[in-house]
Tab-separated table of C-alpha atoms in Angstrom:
chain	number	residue	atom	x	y	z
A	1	UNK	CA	17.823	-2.850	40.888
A	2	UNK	CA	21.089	-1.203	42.218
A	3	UNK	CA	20.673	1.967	43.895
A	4	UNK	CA	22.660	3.853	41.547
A	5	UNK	CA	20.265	2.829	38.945
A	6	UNK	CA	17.250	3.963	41.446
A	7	UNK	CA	18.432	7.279	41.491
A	8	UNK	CA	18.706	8.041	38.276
A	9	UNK	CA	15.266	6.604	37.489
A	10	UNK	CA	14.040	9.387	40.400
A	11	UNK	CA	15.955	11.786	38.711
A	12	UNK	CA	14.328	11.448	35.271
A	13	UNK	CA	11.255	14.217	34.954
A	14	UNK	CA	8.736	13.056	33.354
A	15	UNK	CA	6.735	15.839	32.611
A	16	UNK	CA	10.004	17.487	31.711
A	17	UNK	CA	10.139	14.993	29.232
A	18	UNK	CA	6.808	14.849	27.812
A	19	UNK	CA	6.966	19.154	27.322
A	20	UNK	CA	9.903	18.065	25.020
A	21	UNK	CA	8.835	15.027	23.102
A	22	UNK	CA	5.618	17.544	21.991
A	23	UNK	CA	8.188	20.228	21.092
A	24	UNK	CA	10.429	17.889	19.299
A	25	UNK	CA	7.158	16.676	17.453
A	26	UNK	CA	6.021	19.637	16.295
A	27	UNK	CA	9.691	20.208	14.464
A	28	UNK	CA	8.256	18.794	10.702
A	29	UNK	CA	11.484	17.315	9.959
A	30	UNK	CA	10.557	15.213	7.540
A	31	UNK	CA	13.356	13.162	5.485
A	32	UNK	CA	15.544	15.744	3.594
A	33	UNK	CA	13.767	19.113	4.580
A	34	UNK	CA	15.679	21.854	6.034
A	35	UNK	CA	13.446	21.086	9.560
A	36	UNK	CA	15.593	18.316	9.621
A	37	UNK	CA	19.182	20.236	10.107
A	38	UNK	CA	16.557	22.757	12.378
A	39	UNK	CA	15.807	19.658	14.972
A	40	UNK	CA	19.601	18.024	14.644
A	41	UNK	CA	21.041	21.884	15.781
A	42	UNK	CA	18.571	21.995	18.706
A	43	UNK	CA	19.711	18.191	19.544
A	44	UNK	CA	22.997	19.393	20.055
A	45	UNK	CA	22.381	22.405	22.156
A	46	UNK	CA	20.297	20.501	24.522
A	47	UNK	CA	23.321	17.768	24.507
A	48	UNK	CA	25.931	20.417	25.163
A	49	UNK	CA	23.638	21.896	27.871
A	50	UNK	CA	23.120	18.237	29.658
A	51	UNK	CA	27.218	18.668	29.753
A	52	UNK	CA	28.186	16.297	26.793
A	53	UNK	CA	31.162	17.440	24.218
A	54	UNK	CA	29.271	17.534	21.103
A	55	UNK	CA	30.724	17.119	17.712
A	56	UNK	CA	27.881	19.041	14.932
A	57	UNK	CA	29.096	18.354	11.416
A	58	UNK	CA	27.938	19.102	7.896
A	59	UNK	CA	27.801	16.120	5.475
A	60	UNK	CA	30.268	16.467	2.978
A	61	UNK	CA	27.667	14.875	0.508
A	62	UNK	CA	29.695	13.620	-2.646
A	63	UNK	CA	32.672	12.059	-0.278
A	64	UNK	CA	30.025	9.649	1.149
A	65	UNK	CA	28.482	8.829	-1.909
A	66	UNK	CA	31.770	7.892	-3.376
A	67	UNK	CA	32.239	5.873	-0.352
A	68	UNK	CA	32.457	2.153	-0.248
A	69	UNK	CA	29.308	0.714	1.675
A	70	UNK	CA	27.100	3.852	0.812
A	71	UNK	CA	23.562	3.229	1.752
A	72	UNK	CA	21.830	5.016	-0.716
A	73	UNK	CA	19.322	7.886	-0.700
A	74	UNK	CA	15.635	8.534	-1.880
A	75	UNK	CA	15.197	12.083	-0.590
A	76	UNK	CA	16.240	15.083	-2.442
A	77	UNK	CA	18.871	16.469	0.026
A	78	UNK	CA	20.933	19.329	-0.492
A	79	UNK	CA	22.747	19.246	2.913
A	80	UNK	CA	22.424	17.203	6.102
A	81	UNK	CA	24.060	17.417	9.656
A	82	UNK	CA	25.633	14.979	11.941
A	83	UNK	CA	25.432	15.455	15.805
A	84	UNK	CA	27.551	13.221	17.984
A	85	UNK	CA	27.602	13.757	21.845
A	86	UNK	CA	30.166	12.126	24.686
A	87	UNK	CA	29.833	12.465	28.143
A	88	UNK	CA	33.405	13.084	29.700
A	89	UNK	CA	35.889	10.561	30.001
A	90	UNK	CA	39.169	9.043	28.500
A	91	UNK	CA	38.773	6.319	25.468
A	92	UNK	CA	35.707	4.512	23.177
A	93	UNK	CA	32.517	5.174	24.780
A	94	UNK	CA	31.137	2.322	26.453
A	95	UNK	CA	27.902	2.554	24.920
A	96	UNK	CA	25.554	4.423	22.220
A	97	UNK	CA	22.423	5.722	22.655
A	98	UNK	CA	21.256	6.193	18.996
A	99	UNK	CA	18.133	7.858	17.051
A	100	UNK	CA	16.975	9.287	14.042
A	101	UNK	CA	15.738	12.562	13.497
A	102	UNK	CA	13.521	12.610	10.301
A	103	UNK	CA	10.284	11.290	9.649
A	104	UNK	CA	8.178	10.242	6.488
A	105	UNK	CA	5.646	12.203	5.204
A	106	UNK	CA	2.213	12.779	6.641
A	107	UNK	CA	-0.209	11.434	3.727
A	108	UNK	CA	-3.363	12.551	3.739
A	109	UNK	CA	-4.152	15.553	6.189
A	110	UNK	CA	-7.900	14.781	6.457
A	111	UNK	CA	-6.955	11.332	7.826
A	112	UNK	CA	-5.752	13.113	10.895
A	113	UNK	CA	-7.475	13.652	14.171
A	114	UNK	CA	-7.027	17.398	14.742
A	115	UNK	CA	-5.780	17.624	10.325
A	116	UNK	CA	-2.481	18.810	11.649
A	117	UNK	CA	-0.378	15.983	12.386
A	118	UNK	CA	3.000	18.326	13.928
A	119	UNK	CA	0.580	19.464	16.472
A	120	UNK	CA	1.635	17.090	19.301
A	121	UNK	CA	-2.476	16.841	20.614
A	122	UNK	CA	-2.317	15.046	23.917
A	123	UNK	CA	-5.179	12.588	24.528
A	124	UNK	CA	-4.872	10.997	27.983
A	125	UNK	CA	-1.358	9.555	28.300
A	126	UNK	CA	-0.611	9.510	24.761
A	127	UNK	CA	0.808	12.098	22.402
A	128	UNK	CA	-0.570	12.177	19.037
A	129	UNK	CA	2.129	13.327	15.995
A	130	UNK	CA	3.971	12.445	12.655
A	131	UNK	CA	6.987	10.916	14.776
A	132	UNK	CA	5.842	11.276	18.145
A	133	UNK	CA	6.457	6.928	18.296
A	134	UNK	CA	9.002	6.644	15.290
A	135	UNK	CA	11.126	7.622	16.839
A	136	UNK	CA	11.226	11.029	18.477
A	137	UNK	CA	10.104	9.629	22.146
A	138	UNK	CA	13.415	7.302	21.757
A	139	UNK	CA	15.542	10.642	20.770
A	140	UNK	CA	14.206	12.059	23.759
A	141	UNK	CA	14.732	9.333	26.060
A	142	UNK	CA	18.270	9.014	25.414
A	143	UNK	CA	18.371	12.805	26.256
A	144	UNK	CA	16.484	12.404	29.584
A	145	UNK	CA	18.991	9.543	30.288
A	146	UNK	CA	21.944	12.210	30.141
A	147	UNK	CA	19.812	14.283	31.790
A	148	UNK	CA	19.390	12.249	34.808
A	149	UNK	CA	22.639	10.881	34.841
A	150	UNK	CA	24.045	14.905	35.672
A	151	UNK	CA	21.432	15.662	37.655
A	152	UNK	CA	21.569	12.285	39.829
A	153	UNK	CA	25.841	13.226	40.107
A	154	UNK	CA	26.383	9.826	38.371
A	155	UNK	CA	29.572	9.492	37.453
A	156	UNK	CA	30.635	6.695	34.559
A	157	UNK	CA	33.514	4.275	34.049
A	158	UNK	CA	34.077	4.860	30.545
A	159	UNK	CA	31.993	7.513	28.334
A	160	UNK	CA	28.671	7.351	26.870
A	161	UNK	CA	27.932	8.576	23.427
A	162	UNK	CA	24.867	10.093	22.221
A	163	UNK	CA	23.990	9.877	18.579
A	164	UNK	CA	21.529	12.004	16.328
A	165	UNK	CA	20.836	11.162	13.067
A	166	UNK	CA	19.501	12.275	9.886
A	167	UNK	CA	18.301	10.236	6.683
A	168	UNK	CA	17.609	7.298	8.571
A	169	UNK	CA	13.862	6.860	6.448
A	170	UNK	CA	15.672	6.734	3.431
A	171	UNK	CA	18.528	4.607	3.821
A	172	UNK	CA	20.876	5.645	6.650
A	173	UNK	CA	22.888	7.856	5.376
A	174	UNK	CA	23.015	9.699	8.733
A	175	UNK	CA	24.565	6.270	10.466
A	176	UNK	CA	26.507	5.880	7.853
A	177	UNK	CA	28.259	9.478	8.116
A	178	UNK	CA	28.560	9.049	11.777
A	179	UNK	CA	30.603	5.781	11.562
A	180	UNK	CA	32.605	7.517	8.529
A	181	UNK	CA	33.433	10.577	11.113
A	182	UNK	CA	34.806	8.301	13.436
A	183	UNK	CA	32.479	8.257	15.837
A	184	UNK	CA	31.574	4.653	17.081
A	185	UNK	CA	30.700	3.013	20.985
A	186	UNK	CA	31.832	-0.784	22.031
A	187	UNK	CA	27.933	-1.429	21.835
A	188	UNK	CA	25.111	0.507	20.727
A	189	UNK	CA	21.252	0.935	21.919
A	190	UNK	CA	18.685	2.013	19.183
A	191	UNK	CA	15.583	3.290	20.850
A	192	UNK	CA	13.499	2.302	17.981
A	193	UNK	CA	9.247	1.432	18.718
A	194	UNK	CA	9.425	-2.290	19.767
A	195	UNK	CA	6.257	-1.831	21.844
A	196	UNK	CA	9.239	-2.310	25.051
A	197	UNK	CA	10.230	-5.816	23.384
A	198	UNK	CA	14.203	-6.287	23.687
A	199	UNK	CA	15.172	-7.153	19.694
A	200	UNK	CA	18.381	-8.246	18.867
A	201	UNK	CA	18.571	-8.423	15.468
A	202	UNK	CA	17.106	-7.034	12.386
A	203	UNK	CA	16.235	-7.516	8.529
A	204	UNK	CA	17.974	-5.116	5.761
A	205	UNK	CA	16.176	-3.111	2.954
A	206	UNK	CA	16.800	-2.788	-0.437
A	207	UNK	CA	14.435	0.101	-2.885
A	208	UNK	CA	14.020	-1.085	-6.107
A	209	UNK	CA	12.253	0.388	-8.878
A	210	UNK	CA	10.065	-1.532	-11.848
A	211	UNK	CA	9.746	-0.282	-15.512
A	212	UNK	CA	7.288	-1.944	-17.181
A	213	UNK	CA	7.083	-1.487	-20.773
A	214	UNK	CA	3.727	-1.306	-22.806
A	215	UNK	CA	2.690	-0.197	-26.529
A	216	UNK	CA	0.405	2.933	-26.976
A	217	UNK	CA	-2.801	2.826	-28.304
A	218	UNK	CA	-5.586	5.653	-28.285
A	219	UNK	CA	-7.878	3.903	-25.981
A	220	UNK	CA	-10.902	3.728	-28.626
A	221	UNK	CA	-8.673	1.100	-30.028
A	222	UNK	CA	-6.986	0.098	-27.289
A	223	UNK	CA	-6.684	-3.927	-28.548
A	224	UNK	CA	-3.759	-2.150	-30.762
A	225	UNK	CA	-1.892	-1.529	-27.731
A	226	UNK	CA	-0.526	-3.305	-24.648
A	227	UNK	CA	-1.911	-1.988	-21.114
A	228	UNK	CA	1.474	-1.359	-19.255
A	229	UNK	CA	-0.690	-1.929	-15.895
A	230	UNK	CA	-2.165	-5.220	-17.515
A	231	UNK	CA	1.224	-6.535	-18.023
A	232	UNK	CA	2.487	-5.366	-14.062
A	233	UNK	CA	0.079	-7.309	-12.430
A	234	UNK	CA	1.496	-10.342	-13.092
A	235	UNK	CA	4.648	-9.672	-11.999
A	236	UNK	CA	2.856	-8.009	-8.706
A	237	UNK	CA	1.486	-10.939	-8.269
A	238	UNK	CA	5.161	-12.831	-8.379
A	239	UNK	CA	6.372	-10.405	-6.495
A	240	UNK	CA	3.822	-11.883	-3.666
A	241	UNK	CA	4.771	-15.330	-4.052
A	242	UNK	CA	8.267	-14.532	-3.620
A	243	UNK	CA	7.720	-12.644	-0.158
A	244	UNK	CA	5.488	-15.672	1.349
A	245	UNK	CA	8.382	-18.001	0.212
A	246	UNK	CA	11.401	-15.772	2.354
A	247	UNK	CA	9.222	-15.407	4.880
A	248	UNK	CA	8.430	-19.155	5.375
A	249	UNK	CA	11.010	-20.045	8.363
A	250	UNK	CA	10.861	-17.111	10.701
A	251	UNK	CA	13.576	-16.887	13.583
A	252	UNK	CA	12.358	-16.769	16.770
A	253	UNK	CA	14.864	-13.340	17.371
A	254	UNK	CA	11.894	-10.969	15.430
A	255	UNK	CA	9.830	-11.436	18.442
A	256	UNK	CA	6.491	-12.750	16.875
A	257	UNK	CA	6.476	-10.692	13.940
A	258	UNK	CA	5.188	-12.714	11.206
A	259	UNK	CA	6.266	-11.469	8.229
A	260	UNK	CA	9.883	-9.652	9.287
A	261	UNK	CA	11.244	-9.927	5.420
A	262	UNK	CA	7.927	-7.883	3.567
A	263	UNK	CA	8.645	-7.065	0.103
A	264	UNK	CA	5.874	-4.179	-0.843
A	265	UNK	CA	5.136	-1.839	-3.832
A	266	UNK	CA	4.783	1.435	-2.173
A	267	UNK	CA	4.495	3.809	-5.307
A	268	UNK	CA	3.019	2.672	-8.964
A	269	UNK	CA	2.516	5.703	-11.819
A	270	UNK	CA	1.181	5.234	-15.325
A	271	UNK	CA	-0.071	7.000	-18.225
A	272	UNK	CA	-0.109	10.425	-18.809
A	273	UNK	CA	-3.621	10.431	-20.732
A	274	UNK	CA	-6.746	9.153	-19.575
A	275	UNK	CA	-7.713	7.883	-23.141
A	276	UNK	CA	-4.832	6.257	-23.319
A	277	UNK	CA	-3.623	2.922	-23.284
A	278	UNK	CA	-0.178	3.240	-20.618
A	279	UNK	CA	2.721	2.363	-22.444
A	280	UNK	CA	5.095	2.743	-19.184
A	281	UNK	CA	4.695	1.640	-15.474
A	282	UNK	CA	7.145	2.650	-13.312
A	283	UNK	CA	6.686	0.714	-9.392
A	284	UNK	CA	8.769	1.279	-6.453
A	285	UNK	CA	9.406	-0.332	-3.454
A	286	UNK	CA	11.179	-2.248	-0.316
A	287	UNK	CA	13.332	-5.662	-0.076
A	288	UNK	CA	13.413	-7.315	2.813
A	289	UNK	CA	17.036	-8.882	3.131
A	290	UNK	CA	16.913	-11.706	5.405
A	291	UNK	CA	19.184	-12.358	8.231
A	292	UNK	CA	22.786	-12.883	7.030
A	293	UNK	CA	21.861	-12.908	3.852
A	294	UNK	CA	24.524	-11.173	1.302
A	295	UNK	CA	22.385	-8.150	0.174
A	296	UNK	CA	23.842	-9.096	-3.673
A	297	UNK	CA	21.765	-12.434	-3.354
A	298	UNK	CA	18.509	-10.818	-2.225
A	299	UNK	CA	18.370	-8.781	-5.513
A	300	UNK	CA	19.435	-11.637	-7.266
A	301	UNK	CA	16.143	-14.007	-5.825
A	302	UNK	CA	13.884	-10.461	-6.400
A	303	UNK	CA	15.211	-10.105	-9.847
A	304	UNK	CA	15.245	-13.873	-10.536
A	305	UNK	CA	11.359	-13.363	-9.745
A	306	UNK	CA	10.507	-11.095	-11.673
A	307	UNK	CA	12.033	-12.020	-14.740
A	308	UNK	CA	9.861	-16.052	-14.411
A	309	UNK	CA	6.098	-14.069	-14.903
A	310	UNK	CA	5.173	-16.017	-18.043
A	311	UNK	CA	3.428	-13.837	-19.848
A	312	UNK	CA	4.151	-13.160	-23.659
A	313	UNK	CA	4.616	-9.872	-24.219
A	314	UNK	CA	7.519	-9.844	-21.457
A	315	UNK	CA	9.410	-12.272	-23.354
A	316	UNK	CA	10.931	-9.292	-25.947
A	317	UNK	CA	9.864	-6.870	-23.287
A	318	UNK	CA	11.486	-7.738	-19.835
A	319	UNK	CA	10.980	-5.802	-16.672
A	320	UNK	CA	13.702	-3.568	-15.867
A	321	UNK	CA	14.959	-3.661	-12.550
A	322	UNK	CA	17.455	-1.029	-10.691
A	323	UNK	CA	18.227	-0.571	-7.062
A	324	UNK	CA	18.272	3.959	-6.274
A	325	UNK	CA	17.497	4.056	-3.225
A	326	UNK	CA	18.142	3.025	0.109
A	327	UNK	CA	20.428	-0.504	0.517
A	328	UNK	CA	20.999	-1.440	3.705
A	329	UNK	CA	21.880	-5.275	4.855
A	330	UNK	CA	20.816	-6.810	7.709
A	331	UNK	CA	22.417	-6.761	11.248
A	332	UNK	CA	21.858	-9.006	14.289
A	333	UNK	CA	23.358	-8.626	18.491
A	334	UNK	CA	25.447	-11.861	18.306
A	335	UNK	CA	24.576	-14.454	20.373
A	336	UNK	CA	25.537	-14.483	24.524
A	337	UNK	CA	27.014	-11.002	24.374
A	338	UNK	CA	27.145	-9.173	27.794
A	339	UNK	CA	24.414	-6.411	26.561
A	340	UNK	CA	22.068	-8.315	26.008
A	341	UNK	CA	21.677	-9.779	29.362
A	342	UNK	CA	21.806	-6.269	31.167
A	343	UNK	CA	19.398	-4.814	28.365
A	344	UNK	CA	17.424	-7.796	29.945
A	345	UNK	CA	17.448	-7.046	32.991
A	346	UNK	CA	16.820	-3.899	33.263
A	347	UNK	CA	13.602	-3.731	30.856
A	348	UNK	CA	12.682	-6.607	33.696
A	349	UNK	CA	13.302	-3.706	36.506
A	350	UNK	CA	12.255	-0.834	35.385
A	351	UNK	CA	8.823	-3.143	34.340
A	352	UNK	CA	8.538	-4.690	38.022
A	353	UNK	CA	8.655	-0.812	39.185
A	354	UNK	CA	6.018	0.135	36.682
């Protein structure tokens, strides 16, 4: 380890740190609420404060949607902010240090230890919260890297930028803006959860949505009608067979992860009466788009899929699929580039020290 890396490492405070991460966590910024643009403004006063020039920006909404490579959306959002931070210096930063501001929602309260999961309850050496691991600590740690870097008298090469983002659980639109702004880096860290494994690469995403047609029946006579759920489960069950077959040759650059292209039905609503037979399914979910993989052929394999199931009443009653949400493609570090090895090596350092 160089000794200029040493002293920022002694200048980080950790429980400096840790007081923030809890703060940060109790912020409920979940995708598309207003806490969201609440934690992105206090982002960027604790970057200008760390001595950064910070650009804070409000999404001009239907101008990105209208753009070409638009990542889609899920969350209702009525207005979202970009925050981009540079330390001082001439030129294209060097480097990005990037994370994502929102989380999803909390699910069921009485499933959490303390039933309020914002309230950052330390337990040892680990902070419990709704995005204490995905990913506030990572927005944090790029801010105690700043941090250290001013307080250590560090001073860089080129620049190093610092970027917040919003929307990142629903597609990326916060990325997306930030690249449209003009804001990019020669090379960019994401402090994602990786359990401190260095990845390199990773799959793209693609919401879809299912309508799955039945006939109405009163359910005293429900043989008159055709069980919308009945006829879904076949199709689930494709669905399955489809993800075991692209996930069959796994590349060694997911880091063990078994399964790094899931396809999974994260929402299913039917019926409106419970004496009635369904005569509408409507199923939502995530594509895994494999590595390199044109995002086009992805939905062409899912929607290939679905329309095989062999069942009768599908033949004059296909599934209808769309694609509303988030579409991302996939992305990988190529191969032998000069980050990768320092990334390397200091994960190796900082883990020796440890």
């Amino acid at each position: 380890m160089r000794d200029v890396e040493a002293r920022v490492l002694n200048a980080i405070d950790e429980a400096e740190t840790v007081e923030l991460l809890a703060e940060t966590v109790r912020v409920p910024s979940v995708t598309g609420t207003d806490a969201e643009s609440d934690l992105q403004h206090r982002f960027a006063r604790l970057l200008t404060e760390a001595g950064l020039d910070v650009d804070v920006w409000k999404l001009d909404l239907p101008d990105l949607t209208a753009r070409e490579g638009f990542p889609g959306t899920e969350a209702p959002r009525q207005e979202g902010y970009g925050v981009a931070a540079v330390t001082p210096g001439e030129g294209v930063p060097a480097l990005a240090l990037q994370g994502h501001v929102d989380v999803v929602p909390t699910g069921d309260l009485a499933k959490w230890q303390g039933s309020d999961p914002f309230a950052a309850r330390i337990s040892g050496d680990v902070l419990h919260g709704r995005g204490a691991c995905d990913m506030k600590a990572g927005l944090v740690a790029n801010l105690a890297v700043v941090r250290a870097l001013k307080r250590a008298g560090v001073r860089l090469a080129r620049p190093l930028a610092v970027h917040c983002v919003i929307s990142e659980e629903d597609g990326g639109l916060g990325a997306f803006a930030t690249l449209a702004r003009g804001h990019t880096a020669e090379a960019a860290v994401i402090t994602e959860p990786t359990s401190g494994a260095v990845i390199t690469a990773n799959a793209g995403a693609l919401t879809f949505r299912l309508e799955v047609a039945g006939r109405a029946a009163h359910g005293a006579t429900r043989y008159e009608g055709v069980n919308a759920i009945e006829v879904f489960w076949p199709v689930f069950e494709a669905i399955r067979r489809l993800e075991a077959e692209r996930n069959r040759d796994v590349p060694e650059l997911f880091g063990g992860n078994a399964m790094p292209y899931p396809i999974e039905v994260g929402t299913v609503r039917a019926g409106d009466w419970a004496s009635t037979v369904p005569d509408l399914l409507v199923a939502e979910g995530r594509l895994g788009v494999r590595l390199d993989e044109d995002p086009a052929d992805a939905r062409a394999a899912f929607e290939e899929a679905v329309a095989s199931v062999a069942h009768p009443w599908l033949r004059d009653n296909p599934v209808a699929v769309t694609w509303p949400g988030g579409q991302f493609a996939s992305g990988r570090l190529p191969a032998g580039h000069a980050l990768l090895d320092e990334v390397d090596r200091a994960v190796s350092d900082v883990a020796g020290r440890t």
